[in-house]
Amino acid sequence: MSEQEHTQDLPTDEELANMSREDLAILGARLDGVELVEYPDPWPVKGTRAEKRAERVVAFWFILAAIGAIAFIAVYGWWPWTYQNIGHQFLYNLYTPLIGLTLGITVLGLGIGVLTYVKKFVPHEVAVQERHDGPSSELDRQTVLAELSDAGVRSTIARRSLIKRSAGAAAGLMGLGLVIFPVGGFIKNPWSSALAPQDTLRFTGWYEADGPNKEKVFIRRDTGVPTEVALVRPGDMDAGGLQTVFPFRESERNDPEKLLAAMERVDNPTMLIRLRPEDAANVIKRQGQENFNFGDYYAFSKICTHLGCPASLFEEQTNRVLCPCHQSQFDALEYCKPVFGPAARALPQLAISVDEETGYFVALHDYIEPVGPGYWERGA
Ligand code: FES
């Protein structure tokens, strides 16, 4: 349509005020140089079986999304979460897959519901439109709004309460599902006194049991065979050496499952380092941890405080522990504080001694700070 024709077709203010929504929509298309080749009513005959079926299909997807959102909230907040080794607790192993599955069903149901609704109920016009330069006039704005509103009215959303309710439930519950992320941490209580120490994230496998069950936590080295218990004594290591060690309790000696679990638990791996005598003389100890070492022997968590990789490369000449993931370096002569790379926190030090009865190394108590990357109970 030419600019001249465009101007000639403009309604007066009075005519504009009296035009219906549909008139405005058609006028808007015409003024924009849009030819509506097809503008069918999706359901010209109201209340047919096909229409009701389409409505139920749309509602089905929204209801599925709502159920998915409820399941997601329930799983995130209340599914068994205490630490268990992989392969030892079926319910625990399902936690992460269920989080993904329920959230996936929610997003999928909501997406398919919206797409199906648009496909079945929004008019599918076929139009050809010319491009215009410059800002839109008041007339254009009103007619465009009318077109959009007309599409909404023609889609009959106003009278489709089943779709509106199911879509509202799905969107609302999915929104609620997103709120569970920050709120979930308040539901799960890592401090719960109802949990045994080994079942909380507050402790590592080096925890010491209280009361009558208290028993020594020996230091065993990894021989590659989980059921083979190889305890470590001073003199078993050369100066300048490093061994990866794990906790061991006598009560677990004949329990292959517990022996394996101790080696699989992610916060257990610890580096037992024997410094060379000339280096040991230059050690700077951390305040409050002056007695954590035993002679030249020092034990540090092997879990990098950056992102949790095993930091197990020990450079004997410089006494630096290296993490291969992002090249953080920790100075073993200065309580393994980071001296290079992205790690910002020293590797936690395990307090060790030698059991007078047996002559083997023992841990005096659990780590006194969180192992690995920053964790939500830090400062405990
Ligand atoms: S995980 Fe060790 S440097 Fe990133």
PDB file of N, CA and C and ligand atoms in Angstrom, residues 303-311 322-330 340-343 373, ligand 1:
ATOM      1  N   ILE A 303      42.525 -33.356  49.008  1.00  0.00           N
ATOM      2  CA  ILE A 303      41.470 -32.754  48.187  1.00  0.00           C
ATOM      3  C   ILE A 303      41.742 -31.268  48.024  1.00  0.00           C
ATOM      4  N   CYS A 304      41.995 -30.866  46.795  1.00  0.00           N
ATOM      5  CA  CYS A 304      42.361 -29.472  46.515  1.00  0.00           C
ATOM      6  C   CYS A 304      41.262 -28.527  46.982  1.00  0.00           C
ATOM      7  N   THR A 305      41.656 -27.449  47.608  1.00  0.00           N
ATOM      8  CA  THR A 305      40.676 -26.498  48.131  1.00  0.00           C
ATOM      9  C   THR A 305      40.109 -25.601  47.032  1.00  0.00           C
ATOM     10  N   HIS A 306      40.595 -25.764  45.806  1.00  0.00           N
ATOM     11  CA  HIS A 306      40.014 -24.982  44.705  1.00  0.00           C
ATOM     12  C   HIS A 306      38.720 -25.639  44.248  1.00  0.00           C
ATOM     13  N   LEU A 307      38.818 -26.736  43.518  1.00  0.00           N
ATOM     14  CA  LEU A 307      37.607 -27.408  43.033  1.00  0.00           C
ATOM     15  C   LEU A 307      37.579 -28.898  43.359  1.00  0.00           C
ATOM     16  N   GLY A 308      38.446 -29.323  44.248  1.00  0.00           N
ATOM     17  CA  GLY A 308      38.315 -30.687  44.765  1.00  0.00           C
ATOM     18  C   GLY A 308      39.063 -31.778  44.025  1.00  0.00           C
ATOM     19  N   CYS A 309      39.971 -31.425  43.132  1.00  0.00           N
ATOM     20  CA  CYS A 309      40.764 -32.467  42.471  1.00  0.00           C
ATOM     21  C   CYS A 309      41.747 -33.065  43.484  1.00  0.00           C
ATOM     22  N   PRO A 310      42.231 -34.279  43.219  1.00  0.00           N
ATOM     23  CA  PRO A 310      43.266 -34.816  44.105  1.00  0.00           C
ATOM     24  C   PRO A 310      44.603 -34.121  43.833  1.00  0.00           C
ATOM     25  N   ALA A 311      45.104 -33.428  44.843  1.00  0.00           N
ATOM     26  CA  ALA A 311      46.377 -32.719  44.684  1.00  0.00           C
ATOM     27  C   ALA A 311      47.486 -33.618  45.206  1.00  0.00           C
ATOM     28  N   LEU A 322      51.396 -30.140  44.189  1.00  0.00           N
ATOM     29  CA  LEU A 322      50.798 -29.566  42.984  1.00  0.00           C
ATOM     30  C   LEU A 322      49.454 -30.214  42.710  1.00  0.00           C
ATOM     31  N   CYS A 323      48.496 -29.383  42.295  1.00  0.00           N
ATOM     32  CA  CYS A 323      47.210 -29.924  41.852  1.00  0.00           C
ATOM     33  C   CYS A 323      47.204 -29.883  40.321  1.00  0.00           C
ATOM     34  N   PRO A 324      47.019 -31.030  39.684  1.00  0.00           N
ATOM     35  CA  PRO A 324      47.127 -31.079  38.224  1.00  0.00           C
ATOM     36  C   PRO A 324      45.967 -30.391  37.493  1.00  0.00           C
ATOM     37  N   CYS A 325      44.864 -30.156  38.193  1.00  0.00           N
ATOM     38  CA  CYS A 325      43.688 -29.637  37.478  1.00  0.00           C
ATOM     39  C   CYS A 325      43.877 -28.205  36.994  1.00  0.00           C
ATOM     40  N   HIS A 326      44.248 -27.306  37.915  1.00  0.00           N
ATOM     41  CA  HIS A 326      44.409 -25.894  37.512  1.00  0.00           C
ATOM     42  C   HIS A 326      45.731 -25.335  38.044  1.00  0.00           C
ATOM     43  N   GLN A 327      46.638 -26.228  38.297  1.00  0.00           N
ATOM     44  CA  GLN A 327      48.020 -25.878  38.639  1.00  0.00           C
ATOM     45  C   GLN A 327      48.170 -25.107  39.948  1.00  0.00           C
ATOM     46  N   SER A 328      47.303 -25.304  40.891  1.00  0.00           N
ATOM     47  CA  SER A 328      47.548 -24.686  42.200  1.00  0.00           C
ATOM     48  C   SER A 328      48.743 -25.377  42.850  1.00  0.00           C
ATOM     49  N   GLN A 329      49.506 -24.598  43.603  1.00  0.00           N
ATOM     50  CA  GLN A 329      50.655 -25.166  44.309  1.00  0.00           C
ATOM     51  C   GLN A 329      50.551 -24.793  45.791  1.00  0.00           C
ATOM     52  N   PHE A 330      50.923 -25.737  46.635  1.00  0.00           N
ATOM     53  CA  PHE A 330      50.836 -25.536  48.077  1.00  0.00           C
ATOM     54  C   PHE A 330      52.210 -25.813  48.685  1.00  0.00           C
ATOM     55  N   PHE A 340      50.556 -20.591  44.589  1.00  0.00           N
ATOM     56  CA  PHE A 340      50.413 -20.347  43.157  1.00  0.00           C
ATOM     57  C   PHE A 340      49.074 -20.941  42.710  1.00  0.00           C
ATOM     58  N   GLY A 341      48.454 -20.296  41.724  1.00  0.00           N
ATOM     59  CA  GLY A 341      47.225 -20.863  41.159  1.00  0.00           C
ATOM     60  C   GLY A 341      45.967 -20.362  41.842  1.00  0.00           C
ATOM     61  N   PRO A 342      44.823 -20.912  41.433  1.00  0.00           N
ATOM     62  CA  PRO A 342      43.535 -20.369  41.890  1.00  0.00           C
ATOM     63  C   PRO A 342      43.112 -20.753  43.305  1.00  0.00           C
ATOM     64  N   ALA A 343      43.716 -21.776  43.895  1.00  0.00           N
ATOM     65  CA  ALA A 343      43.292 -22.167  45.247  1.00  0.00           C
ATOM     66  C   ALA A 343      43.580 -21.024  46.217  1.00  0.00           C
ATOM     67  N   PRO A 373      36.825 -27.847  48.426  1.00  0.00           N
ATOM     68  CA  PRO A 373      36.370 -26.499  48.099  1.00  0.00           C
ATOM     69  C   PRO A 373      35.444 -25.949  49.175  1.00  0.00           C
TER      70      PRO A 373
HETATM   71  S1  FES B   1      41.070 -28.160  41.577  1.00  0.00           S
HETATM   72 FE1  FES B   1      43.087 -27.912  42.197  1.00  0.00          FE
HETATM   73  S2  FES B   1      43.707 -26.135  41.207  1.00  0.00           S
HETATM   74 FE2  FES B   1      41.645 -26.348  40.611  1.00  0.00          FE
END
